[in-house]
Amino acid sequence: YMGGKFRKIMQQPVVWFGPPPQPQGPPQDLEQQKIIDRMAEYVARNGIQFEQTLKQKQQDDARFAFLFGGEHCGYYQYQLWLATQRLTVRPQFLTPQSVPLKVMHTHFLCALQPAIPEAVWNDLIGYLSRLDGSKEKIKVAKNWIMSHELVIPLIAGVARHFVDIPTPSQKLFVLYLFNDLLHSTLSLRRDNQLDPIAVAINNVLDSMLVVTVDGSETEIKDKVVKVVKLWETRGIFDSKRIQEFENLLNQPQQAV
């Protein structure tokens, strides 16, 4: 149902505004789940016009009731949100091996374009600039981020500003902020799946870890390693993801 002429309807990828939808479980019918999952991926990539066109063509097809607010609509909305996060935040790095790892990850962070109003952006930079490693200032920044319905774009905004932070120690404070956010949202997870805020943070962590430790003193790297170990102990990420972080941290530092 996704082939042929529907593939030719190419618009701008969907950008999600507002808070993420609540996680919803998949249909028991595996074929129905495949339809919804594939639909979410196509709409995220090709734009909302693709969804509108398909609604016109499939309005009498019960399999697509989720497009009209029917059964499994919540699951579709959540899968669509996840698809937009995968597309806009964590692309694969296809840069030649000759390019230093830090350059690749810095380029990725610079490319993030979070949809944040200017006034909110300025407030965000203010909170980040005041971070000094104290628990109180980290808590204040965390609570401010979580109080906004723009919380997911704000996560990307933090990562986007990250490259402009001059010292590794200040970058470390931002990682501490993300650590607090991850612990605060741990109770939101269902069925061992990352909650929406954790998904957004997870998407940028590889780059942030590399940019922090590359060229920094041993003390900074040791503190980053401790944070990763804490994520393993507390079950913030599974063993496979922890291993990916450790592999990044154990790579030889490269000149920029």
Short mmCIF file of C-alpha atoms in Angstrom, two decimals:
data_model
loop_
_atom_site.label_atom_id
_atom_site.label_comp_id
_atom_site.label_asym_id
_atom_site.label_seq_id
_atom_site.Cartn_x
_atom_site.Cartn_y
_atom_site.Cartn_z
CA TYR A 1 0.00 0.00 0.00
CA MET A 2 3.04 2.31 0.26
CA GLY A 3 4.38 1.65 -3.20
CA GLY A 4 3.84 3.20 -6.62
CA LYS A 5 2.50 6.70 -6.84
CA PHE A 6 2.49 7.26 -3.09
CA ARG A 7 6.27 7.11 -3.09
CA LYS A 8 6.34 10.11 -5.43
CA ILE A 9 4.64 12.45 -2.94
CA MET A 10 7.78 13.98 -1.49
CA GLN A 11 7.42 16.97 0.84
CA GLN A 12 9.52 18.37 3.68
CA PRO A 13 10.01 15.97 6.61
CA VAL A 14 7.67 16.47 9.53
CA VAL A 15 8.93 18.66 12.41
CA TRP A 16 7.15 17.89 15.67
CA PHE A 17 5.99 20.88 17.71
CA GLY A 18 4.67 20.71 21.25
CA PRO A 19 5.04 17.96 23.85
CA PRO A 20 5.58 14.35 22.81
CA PRO A 21 2.54 12.04 22.90
CA GLN A 22 2.16 9.44 25.61
CA PRO A 23 3.73 6.07 24.77
CA GLN A 24 1.14 3.55 23.54
CA GLY A 25 1.45 -0.19 23.10
CA PRO A 26 1.26 -1.74 19.60
CA PRO A 27 -1.76 -3.61 18.19
CA GLN A 28 -1.91 -7.33 18.87
CA ASP A 29 -2.28 -7.88 15.13
CA LEU A 30 1.29 -7.87 13.79
CA GLU A 31 0.18 -6.96 10.26
CA GLN A 32 -1.69 -3.95 11.62
CA GLN A 33 1.38 -2.93 13.55
CA LYS A 34 3.52 -3.13 10.41
CA ILE A 35 1.06 -0.89 8.56
CA ILE A 36 1.13 1.72 11.31
CA ASP A 37 4.91 1.62 11.79
CA ARG A 38 5.55 1.99 8.07
CA MET A 39 2.99 4.77 7.78
CA ALA A 40 4.68 6.70 10.60
CA GLU A 41 8.09 6.40 8.89
CA TYR A 42 6.72 7.54 5.53
CA VAL A 43 4.85 10.51 6.96
CA ALA A 44 7.89 11.59 9.01
CA ARG A 45 10.08 11.47 5.89
CA ASN A 46 7.70 12.78 3.24
CA GLY A 47 5.56 15.28 5.11
CA ILE A 48 1.99 15.60 6.26
CA GLN A 49 0.79 15.91 2.64
CA PHE A 50 1.58 12.23 2.25
CA GLU A 51 -0.76 11.44 5.13
CA GLN A 52 -3.51 13.64 3.68
CA THR A 53 -3.27 11.95 0.29
CA LEU A 54 -3.40 8.49 1.81
CA LYS A 55 -6.42 9.44 3.94
CA GLN A 56 -8.30 10.38 0.80
CA LYS A 57 -7.45 7.07 -0.84
CA GLN A 58 -8.02 4.83 2.18
CA GLN A 59 -10.96 6.45 3.99
CA ASP A 60 -13.08 3.30 3.62
CA ASP A 61 -10.30 0.90 4.62
CA ALA A 62 -10.64 -0.19 8.26
CA ARG A 63 -6.88 -0.82 8.46
CA PHE A 64 -6.34 2.95 8.31
CA ALA A 65 -8.85 3.93 10.99
CA PHE A 66 -5.91 5.19 13.08
CA LEU A 67 -5.52 8.09 10.62
CA PHE A 68 -9.00 9.32 11.52
CA GLY A 69 -8.76 9.10 15.31
CA GLY A 70 -9.90 5.49 15.40
CA GLU A 71 -8.38 2.43 17.01
CA HIS A 72 -4.59 2.58 17.51
CA CYS A 73 -4.48 6.33 16.80
CA GLY A 74 -2.42 6.87 19.97
CA TYR A 75 0.10 4.24 18.94
CA TYR A 76 0.40 5.85 15.49
CA GLN A 77 0.98 9.31 16.97
CA TYR A 78 3.69 8.00 19.27
CA GLN A 79 5.43 6.12 16.43
CA LEU A 80 5.25 9.24 14.27
CA TRP A 81 6.91 11.25 17.02
CA LEU A 82 9.66 8.64 17.41
CA ALA A 83 10.23 8.66 13.64
CA THR A 84 10.63 12.46 13.59
CA GLN A 85 13.22 12.22 16.37
CA ARG A 86 15.23 9.59 14.49
CA LEU A 87 15.21 11.68 11.33
CA THR A 88 16.04 15.06 12.81
CA VAL A 89 18.46 14.25 15.58
CA ARG A 90 20.56 11.15 15.07
CA PRO A 91 21.78 10.67 11.49
CA GLN A 92 24.39 8.08 10.64
CA PHE A 93 27.93 9.38 10.32
CA LEU A 94 29.16 8.62 6.81
CA THR A 95 32.20 10.89 6.93
CA PRO A 96 35.47 9.46 5.58
CA GLN A 97 37.77 7.85 8.13
CA SER A 98 40.37 10.53 7.54
CA VAL A 99 38.17 13.10 9.26
CA PRO A 100 38.74 13.21 13.05
CA LEU A 101 35.93 11.80 15.15
CA LYS A 102 35.52 15.03 17.08
CA VAL A 103 35.04 16.99 13.84
CA MET A 104 32.27 14.64 12.71
CA HIS A 105 30.40 14.90 15.99
CA THR A 106 30.88 18.65 16.27
CA HIS A 107 29.48 19.07 12.76
CA PHE A 108 26.45 16.99 13.75
CA LEU A 109 25.76 19.08 16.86
CA CYS A 110 26.10 22.30 14.87
CA ALA A 111 23.56 21.03 12.33
CA LEU A 112 20.78 20.67 14.91
CA GLN A 113 18.02 23.19 14.31
CA PRO A 114 15.60 22.98 17.25
CA ALA A 115 12.29 24.84 16.80
CA ILE A 116 12.51 27.19 19.79
CA PRO A 117 11.15 30.76 20.03
CA GLU A 118 13.88 33.34 20.44
CA ALA A 119 12.82 34.38 23.96
CA VAL A 120 12.84 30.76 25.17
CA TRP A 121 16.19 30.18 23.47
CA ASN A 122 17.70 33.14 25.29
CA ASP A 123 16.39 31.82 28.62
CA LEU A 124 17.85 28.40 27.86
CA ILE A 125 21.30 29.86 27.16
CA GLY A 126 21.06 31.79 30.41
CA TYR A 127 20.38 28.67 32.47
CA LEU A 128 23.17 26.75 30.74
CA SER A 129 25.66 29.60 31.18
CA ARG A 130 25.02 29.66 34.92
CA LEU A 131 25.81 25.98 35.42
CA ASP A 132 28.85 25.62 37.66
CA GLY A 133 28.59 22.02 38.80
CA SER A 134 26.43 22.78 41.86
CA LYS A 135 23.45 20.51 42.38
CA GLU A 136 21.13 23.46 42.95
CA LYS A 137 21.83 25.16 39.62
CA ILE A 138 21.56 21.84 37.78
CA LYS A 139 18.22 21.21 39.48
CA VAL A 140 16.92 24.68 38.59
CA ALA A 141 17.90 24.21 34.93
CA LYS A 142 16.36 20.73 34.86
CA ASN A 143 13.06 21.91 36.34
CA TRP A 144 12.91 24.81 33.89
CA ILE A 145 13.40 22.48 30.91
CA MET A 146 10.80 19.99 32.14
CA SER A 147 8.26 22.74 32.77
CA HIS A 148 8.13 23.62 29.06
CA GLU A 149 5.99 21.88 26.49
CA LEU A 150 8.91 22.49 24.13
CA VAL A 151 10.95 20.06 26.21
CA ILE A 152 12.07 17.88 23.29
CA PRO A 153 13.29 20.76 21.08
CA LEU A 154 14.96 22.15 24.20
CA ILE A 155 17.03 18.96 24.48
CA ALA A 156 18.26 19.53 20.92
CA GLY A 157 18.81 23.18 21.84
CA VAL A 158 21.08 22.21 24.71
CA ALA A 159 23.09 20.01 22.36
CA ARG A 160 23.23 22.76 19.71
CA HIS A 161 24.65 25.24 22.24
CA PHE A 162 27.06 22.60 23.53
CA VAL A 163 29.68 23.23 20.84
CA ASP A 164 29.93 26.90 21.84
CA ILE A 165 30.85 26.09 25.44
CA PRO A 166 34.56 26.94 25.76
CA THR A 167 35.88 24.50 28.36
CA PRO A 168 35.55 20.72 28.94
CA SER A 169 34.55 21.31 32.58
CA GLN A 170 31.57 23.44 31.50
CA LYS A 171 30.61 20.77 28.98
CA LEU A 172 30.73 18.25 31.81
CA PHE A 173 28.21 20.34 33.76
CA VAL A 174 25.78 20.04 30.84
CA LEU A 175 26.24 16.25 30.87
CA TYR A 176 25.41 16.36 34.59
CA LEU A 177 22.22 18.22 33.66
CA PHE A 178 21.26 15.49 31.19
CA ASN A 179 22.07 12.90 33.86
CA ASP A 180 19.54 14.56 36.19
CA LEU A 181 16.92 14.66 33.44
CA LEU A 182 17.43 10.96 32.69
CA HIS A 183 16.99 10.01 36.34
CA SER A 184 13.95 12.24 36.76
CA THR A 185 12.11 10.67 33.84
CA LEU A 186 13.03 7.06 34.58
CA SER A 187 9.58 6.41 36.10
CA LEU A 188 7.91 7.42 32.81
CA ARG A 189 9.22 4.37 30.96
CA ARG A 190 6.96 1.53 29.92
CA ASP A 191 7.85 -1.99 28.79
CA ASN A 192 11.60 -1.27 29.11
CA GLN A 193 11.34 1.41 26.41
CA LEU A 194 13.02 4.79 26.75
CA ASP A 195 10.65 7.62 27.59
CA PRO A 196 10.43 10.48 25.05
CA ILE A 197 12.86 12.74 26.93
CA ALA A 198 15.39 9.92 27.28
CA VAL A 199 15.04 9.19 23.54
CA ALA A 200 15.88 12.80 22.71
CA ILE A 201 18.88 12.83 25.05
CA ASN A 202 20.09 9.44 23.83
CA ASN A 203 20.12 10.75 20.27
CA VAL A 204 22.79 13.35 21.02
CA LEU A 205 24.85 11.67 23.74
CA ASP A 206 27.41 10.03 21.43
CA SER A 207 28.42 13.38 20.00
CA MET A 208 28.40 15.16 23.35
CA LEU A 209 30.59 12.51 24.98
CA VAL A 210 33.15 12.64 22.16
CA VAL A 211 33.29 16.44 22.09
CA THR A 212 33.71 16.56 25.89
CA VAL A 213 36.57 14.08 26.31
CA ASP A 214 38.52 14.75 23.10
CA GLY A 215 41.58 16.76 24.07
CA SER A 216 40.47 17.13 27.69
CA GLU A 217 42.41 16.28 30.84
CA THR A 218 42.28 12.79 32.31
CA GLU A 219 40.24 14.09 35.24
CA ILE A 220 37.40 15.15 32.92
CA LYS A 221 37.36 11.85 31.09
CA ASP A 222 37.32 9.95 34.39
CA LYS A 223 34.26 11.90 35.49
CA VAL A 224 32.49 11.18 32.21
CA VAL A 225 33.30 7.48 32.61
CA LYS A 226 31.76 7.59 36.11
CA VAL A 227 28.56 9.07 34.69
CA VAL A 228 28.33 6.27 32.12
CA LYS A 229 28.94 3.68 34.86
CA LEU A 230 26.14 5.27 36.86
CA TRP A 231 23.79 4.90 33.89
CA GLU A 232 24.68 1.22 33.78
CA THR A 233 24.17 0.73 37.53
CA ARG A 234 20.83 2.55 37.60
CA GLY A 235 19.54 0.91 34.42
CA ILE A 236 19.28 4.19 32.54
CA PHE A 237 20.51 2.46 29.37
CA ASP A 238 20.83 -1.21 28.50
CA SER A 239 24.15 -3.05 28.35
CA LYS A 240 24.44 -2.71 24.57
CA ARG A 241 24.09 1.08 24.71
CA ILE A 242 26.53 1.32 27.61
CA GLN A 243 29.05 -0.66 25.57
CA GLU A 244 28.64 1.82 22.70
CA PHE A 245 29.40 4.71 25.06
CA GLU A 246 32.43 2.91 26.47
CA ASN A 247 33.75 2.16 22.99
CA LEU A 248 33.54 5.86 22.12
CA LEU A 249 35.34 6.88 25.30
CA ASN A 250 38.09 4.32 24.76
CA GLN A 251 38.94 5.44 21.24
CA PRO A 252 42.28 7.25 20.90
CA GLN A 253 41.98 11.02 21.05
CA GLN A 254 42.39 12.66 17.69
CA ALA A 255 43.81 15.97 16.63
CA VAL A 256 41.32 18.39 15.15
#
